[in-house]
Short mmCIF file of C-alpha atoms in Angstrom, two decimals:
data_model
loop_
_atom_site.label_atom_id
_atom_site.label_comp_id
_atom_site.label_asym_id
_atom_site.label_seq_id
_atom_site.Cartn_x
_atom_site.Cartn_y
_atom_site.Cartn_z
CA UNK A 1 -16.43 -26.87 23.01
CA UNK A 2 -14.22 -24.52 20.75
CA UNK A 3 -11.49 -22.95 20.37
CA UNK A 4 -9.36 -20.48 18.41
CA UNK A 5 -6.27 -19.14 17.63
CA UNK A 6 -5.34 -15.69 17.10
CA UNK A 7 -2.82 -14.96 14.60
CA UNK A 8 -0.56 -11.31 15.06
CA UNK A 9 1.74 -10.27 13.13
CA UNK A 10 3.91 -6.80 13.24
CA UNK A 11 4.39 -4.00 10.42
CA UNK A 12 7.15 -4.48 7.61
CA UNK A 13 8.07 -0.93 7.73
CA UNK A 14 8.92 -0.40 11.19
CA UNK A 15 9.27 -4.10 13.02
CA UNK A 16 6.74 -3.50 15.58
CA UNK A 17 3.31 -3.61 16.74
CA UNK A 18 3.19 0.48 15.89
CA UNK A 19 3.72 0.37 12.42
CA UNK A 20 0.93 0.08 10.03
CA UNK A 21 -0.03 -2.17 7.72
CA UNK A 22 -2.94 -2.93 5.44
CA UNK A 23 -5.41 -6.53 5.65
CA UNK A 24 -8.58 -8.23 4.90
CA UNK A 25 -10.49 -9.42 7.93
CA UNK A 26 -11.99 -12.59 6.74
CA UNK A 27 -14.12 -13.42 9.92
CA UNK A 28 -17.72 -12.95 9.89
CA UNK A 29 -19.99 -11.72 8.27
CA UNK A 30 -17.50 -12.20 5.66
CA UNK A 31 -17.67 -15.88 2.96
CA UNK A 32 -15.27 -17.86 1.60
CA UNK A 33 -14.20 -16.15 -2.47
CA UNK A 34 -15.37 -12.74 -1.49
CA UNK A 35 -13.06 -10.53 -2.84
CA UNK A 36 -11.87 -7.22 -1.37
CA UNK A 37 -9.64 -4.34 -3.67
CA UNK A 38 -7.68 -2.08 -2.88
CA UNK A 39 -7.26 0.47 -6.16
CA UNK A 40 -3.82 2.84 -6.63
CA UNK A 41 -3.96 6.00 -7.99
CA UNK A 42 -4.02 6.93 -11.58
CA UNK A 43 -0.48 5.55 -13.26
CA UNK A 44 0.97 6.99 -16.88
CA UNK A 45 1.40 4.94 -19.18
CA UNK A 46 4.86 2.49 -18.43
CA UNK A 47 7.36 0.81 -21.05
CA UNK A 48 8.53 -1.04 -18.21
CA UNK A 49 8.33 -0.29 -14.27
CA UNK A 50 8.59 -2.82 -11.07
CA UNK A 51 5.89 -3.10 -8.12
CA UNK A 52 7.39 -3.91 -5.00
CA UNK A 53 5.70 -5.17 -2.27
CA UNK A 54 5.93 -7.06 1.19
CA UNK A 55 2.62 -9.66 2.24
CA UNK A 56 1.98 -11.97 4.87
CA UNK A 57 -0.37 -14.85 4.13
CA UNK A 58 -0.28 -17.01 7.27
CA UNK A 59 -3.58 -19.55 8.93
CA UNK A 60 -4.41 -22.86 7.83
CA UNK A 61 -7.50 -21.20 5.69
CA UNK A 62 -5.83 -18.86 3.23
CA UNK A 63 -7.21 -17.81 0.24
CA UNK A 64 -5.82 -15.56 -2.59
CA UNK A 65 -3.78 -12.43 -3.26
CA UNK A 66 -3.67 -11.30 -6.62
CA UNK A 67 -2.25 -8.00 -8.30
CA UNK A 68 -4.15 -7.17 -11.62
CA UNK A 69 -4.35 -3.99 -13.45
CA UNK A 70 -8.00 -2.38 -12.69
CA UNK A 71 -10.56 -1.87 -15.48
CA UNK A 72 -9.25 -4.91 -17.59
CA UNK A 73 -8.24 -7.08 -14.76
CA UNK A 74 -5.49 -8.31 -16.14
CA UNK A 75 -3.37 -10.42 -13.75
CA UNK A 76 0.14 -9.83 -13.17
CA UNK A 77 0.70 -11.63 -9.95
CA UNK A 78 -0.89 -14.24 -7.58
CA UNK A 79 0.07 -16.06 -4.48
CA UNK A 80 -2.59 -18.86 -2.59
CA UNK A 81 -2.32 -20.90 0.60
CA UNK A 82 -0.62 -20.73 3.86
CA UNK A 83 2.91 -18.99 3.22
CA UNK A 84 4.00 -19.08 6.64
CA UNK A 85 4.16 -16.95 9.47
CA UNK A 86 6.83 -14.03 8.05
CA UNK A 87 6.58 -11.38 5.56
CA UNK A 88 7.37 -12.25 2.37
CA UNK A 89 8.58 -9.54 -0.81
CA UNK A 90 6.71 -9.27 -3.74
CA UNK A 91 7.37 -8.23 -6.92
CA UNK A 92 6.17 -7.29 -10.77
CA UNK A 93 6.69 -6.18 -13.62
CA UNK A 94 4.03 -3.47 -15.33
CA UNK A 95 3.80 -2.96 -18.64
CA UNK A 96 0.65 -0.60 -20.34
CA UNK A 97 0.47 1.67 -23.25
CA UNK A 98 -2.17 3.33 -21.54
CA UNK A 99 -2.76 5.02 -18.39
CA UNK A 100 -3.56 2.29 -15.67
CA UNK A 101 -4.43 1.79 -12.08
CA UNK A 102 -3.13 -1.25 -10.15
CA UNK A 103 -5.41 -3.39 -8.05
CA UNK A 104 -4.31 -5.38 -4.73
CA UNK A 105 -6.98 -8.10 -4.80
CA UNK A 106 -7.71 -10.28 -1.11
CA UNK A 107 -9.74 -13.21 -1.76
CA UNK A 108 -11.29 -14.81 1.50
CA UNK A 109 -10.47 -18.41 2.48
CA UNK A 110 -12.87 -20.73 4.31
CA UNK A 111 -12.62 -19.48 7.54
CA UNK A 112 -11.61 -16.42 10.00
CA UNK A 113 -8.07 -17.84 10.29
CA UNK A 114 -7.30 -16.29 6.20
CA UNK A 115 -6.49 -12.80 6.90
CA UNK A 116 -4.18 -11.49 4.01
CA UNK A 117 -1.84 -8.22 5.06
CA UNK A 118 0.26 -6.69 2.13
CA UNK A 119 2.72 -3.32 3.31
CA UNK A 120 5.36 -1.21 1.57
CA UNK A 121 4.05 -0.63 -2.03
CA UNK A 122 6.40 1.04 -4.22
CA UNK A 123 7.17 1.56 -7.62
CA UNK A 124 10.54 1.59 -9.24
CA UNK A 125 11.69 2.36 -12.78
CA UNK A 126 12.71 -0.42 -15.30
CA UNK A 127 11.91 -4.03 -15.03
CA UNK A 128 11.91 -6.34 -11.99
CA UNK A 129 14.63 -8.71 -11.43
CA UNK A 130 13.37 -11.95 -12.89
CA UNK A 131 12.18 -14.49 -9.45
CA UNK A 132 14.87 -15.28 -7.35
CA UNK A 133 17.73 -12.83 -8.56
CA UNK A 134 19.85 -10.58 -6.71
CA UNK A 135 23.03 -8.66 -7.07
CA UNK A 136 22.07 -6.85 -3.85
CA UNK A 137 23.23 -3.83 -4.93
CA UNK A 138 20.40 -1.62 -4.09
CA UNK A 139 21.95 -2.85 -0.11
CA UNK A 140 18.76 -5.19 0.12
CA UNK A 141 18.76 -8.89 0.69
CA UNK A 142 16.01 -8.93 -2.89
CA UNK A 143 13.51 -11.29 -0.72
CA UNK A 144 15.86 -13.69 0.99
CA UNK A 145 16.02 -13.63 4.26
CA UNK A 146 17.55 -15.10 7.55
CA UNK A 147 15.14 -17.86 9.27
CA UNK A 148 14.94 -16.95 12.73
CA UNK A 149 14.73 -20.22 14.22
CA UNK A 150 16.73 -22.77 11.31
CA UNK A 151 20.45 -22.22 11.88
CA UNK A 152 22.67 -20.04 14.37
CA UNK A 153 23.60 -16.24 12.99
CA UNK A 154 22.92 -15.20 10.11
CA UNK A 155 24.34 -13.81 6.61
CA UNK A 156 24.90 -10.44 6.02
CA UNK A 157 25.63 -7.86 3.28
CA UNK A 158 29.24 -6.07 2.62
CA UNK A 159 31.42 -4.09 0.69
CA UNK A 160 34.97 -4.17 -0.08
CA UNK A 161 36.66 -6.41 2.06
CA UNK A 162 35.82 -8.29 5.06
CA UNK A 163 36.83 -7.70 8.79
CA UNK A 164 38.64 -11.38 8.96
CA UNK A 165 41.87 -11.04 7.76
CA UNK A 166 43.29 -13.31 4.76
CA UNK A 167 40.18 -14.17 3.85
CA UNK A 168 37.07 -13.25 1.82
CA UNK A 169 36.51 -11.19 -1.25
CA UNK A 170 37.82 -7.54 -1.47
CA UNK A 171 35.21 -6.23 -4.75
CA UNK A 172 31.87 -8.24 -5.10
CA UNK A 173 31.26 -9.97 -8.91
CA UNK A 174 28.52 -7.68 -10.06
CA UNK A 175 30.46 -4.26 -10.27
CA UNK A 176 34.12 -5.53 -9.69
CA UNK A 177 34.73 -2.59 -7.59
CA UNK A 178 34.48 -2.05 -3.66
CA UNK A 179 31.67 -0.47 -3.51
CA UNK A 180 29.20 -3.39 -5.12
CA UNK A 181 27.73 -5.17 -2.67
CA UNK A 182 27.71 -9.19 -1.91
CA UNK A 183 26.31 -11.25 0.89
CA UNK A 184 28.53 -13.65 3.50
CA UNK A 185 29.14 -15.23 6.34
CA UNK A 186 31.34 -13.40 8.95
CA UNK A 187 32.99 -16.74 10.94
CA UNK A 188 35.04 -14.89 13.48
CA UNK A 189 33.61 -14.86 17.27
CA UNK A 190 31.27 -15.55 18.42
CA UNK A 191 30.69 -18.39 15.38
CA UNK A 192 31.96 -21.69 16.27
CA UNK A 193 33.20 -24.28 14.34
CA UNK A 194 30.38 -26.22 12.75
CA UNK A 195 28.27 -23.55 12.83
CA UNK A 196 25.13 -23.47 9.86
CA UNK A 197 23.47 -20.01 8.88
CA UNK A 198 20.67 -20.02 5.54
CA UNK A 199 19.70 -17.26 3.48
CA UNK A 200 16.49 -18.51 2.01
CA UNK A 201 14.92 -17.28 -1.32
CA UNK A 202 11.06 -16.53 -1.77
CA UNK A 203 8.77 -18.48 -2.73
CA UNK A 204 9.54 -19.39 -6.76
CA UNK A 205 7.27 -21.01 -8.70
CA UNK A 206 8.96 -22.71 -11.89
CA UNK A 207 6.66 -25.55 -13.06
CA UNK A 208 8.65 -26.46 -15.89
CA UNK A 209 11.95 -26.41 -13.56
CA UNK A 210 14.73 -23.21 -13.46
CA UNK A 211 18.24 -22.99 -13.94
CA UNK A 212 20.44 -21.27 -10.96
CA UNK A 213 23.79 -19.12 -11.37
CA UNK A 214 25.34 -18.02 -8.73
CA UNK A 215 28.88 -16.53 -8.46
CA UNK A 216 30.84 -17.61 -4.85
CA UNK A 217 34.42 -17.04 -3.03
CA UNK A 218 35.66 -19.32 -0.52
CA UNK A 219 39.13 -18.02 0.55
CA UNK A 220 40.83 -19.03 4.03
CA UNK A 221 42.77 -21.74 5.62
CA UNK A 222 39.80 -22.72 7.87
CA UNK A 223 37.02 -22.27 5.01
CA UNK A 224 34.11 -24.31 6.24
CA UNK A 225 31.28 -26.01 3.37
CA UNK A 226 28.82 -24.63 1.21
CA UNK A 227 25.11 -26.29 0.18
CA UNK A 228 22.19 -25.17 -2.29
CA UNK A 229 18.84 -26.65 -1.00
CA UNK A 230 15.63 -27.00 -2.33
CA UNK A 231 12.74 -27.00 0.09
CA UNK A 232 9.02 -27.36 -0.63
CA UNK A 233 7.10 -25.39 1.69
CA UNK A 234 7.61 -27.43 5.18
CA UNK A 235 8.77 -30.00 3.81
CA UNK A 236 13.08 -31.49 4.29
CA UNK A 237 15.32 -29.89 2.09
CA UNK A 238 16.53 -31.73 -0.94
CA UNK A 239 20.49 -30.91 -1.33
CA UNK A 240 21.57 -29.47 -5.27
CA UNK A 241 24.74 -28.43 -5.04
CA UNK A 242 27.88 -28.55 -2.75
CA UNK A 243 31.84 -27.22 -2.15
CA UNK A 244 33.81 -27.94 0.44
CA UNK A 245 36.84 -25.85 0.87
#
């Protein structure tokens, strides 16, 4: 007999089953390493700009998605495999001294169970922050994001100071002012004590290992713990770094 499993997933944009979102369909008559493209429009020429992007690459028989630059398919991003059932942000930087066109590349997988969806292209002026970095201060988590189904509430982005009182920054460390933005953890009700929330990076790829700075402030007479994981996809979390209050 057989069977299958349907995969759905809802739009980045909107959250919902109404938004739109684009996708290679990699069941029949479709074969594993075809290769679909999806071309931009016609770019000047850039000292330095940043692609943005959100994908989902989720089934057991994922193949590729790679950015390039059209014409001399140059590649300036790639991601392959199962990533997990979530959307996930992407990001580049683009360099050309001549005019260019960008190219959003789906490779197919070995089966139907490889569709690749990619949503929210932009394009934003200077250079990208490097894998992994954020000062949130464009009010965005940078691609971390709150596991639905890991921990109990979640982290969340401020300014100035908290609601809590005695406790918690009043500027964040990138602008020193109150209007720079950080991320926390907000432990007043309904939290409990003993309560765990994650804010989980993207996927990084640093063969040759990375270093990671990170500025924090615990400040209150019932300041819980702090831990820095490392996690292979699916597999338990190896513990870095730690601070108890």
């Amino acid at each position: 007999f057989f069977f299958f499993v349907l995969f759905t997933i809802i739009d980045h944009t909107t959250g919902t089953d109404r938004g739109y979102y684009i996708y290679i369909e990699t069941s029949s008559p479709q074969i594993r390493g075809q290769k679909a493209r999806l071309i931009s429009p016609m770019y000047t020429q850039a000292s330095s700009v940043c692609l943005k992007f959100h994908y989902h690459m989720f089934g057991p028989s994922i193949g590729s998605l790679n950015v390039l630059i059209a014409g001399t398919q140059r590649l300036l991003w790639t991601k392959s495999g199962n990533l997990g059932n979530r959307w996930r942000y992407g990001h580049v930087t683009v360099r050309n001294d001549d005019q260019y066109q960008i190219a959003f590349e789906g490779v197919v997988g070995s089966s139907f169970q490889g569709d690749i969806a990619v949503d929210d292209i932009s394009l934003a002026n200077g250079p990208c922050e490097e894998e992994g970095s954020c000062n949130f201060e464009d009010g965005t988590f940078c691609g971390f994001y709150n596991p639905k189904d890991e921990d109990n509430f979640d982290w969340a982005l401020n300014q100035g100071g908290t609601i809590s009182f005695d406790t918690g920054p009043t500027v964040d460390h990138t602008t020193g002012t109150s209007v720079g933005y950080y991320a926390y953890i907000e432990s007043s009700f309904p939290q409990n004590h003993g309560d765990k929330t994650w804010l989980v990076s993207e996927i990084l790829e640093s063969p040759k290992g990375a270093c990671l700075d990170f500025w924090y402030h615990m400040k209150g007479n019932t300041t819980g713990n702090m831990s820095v994981y490392h996690r292979v996809l699916d597999a338990k979390p190896t513990s870095l770094w730690f601070k108890e209050a």
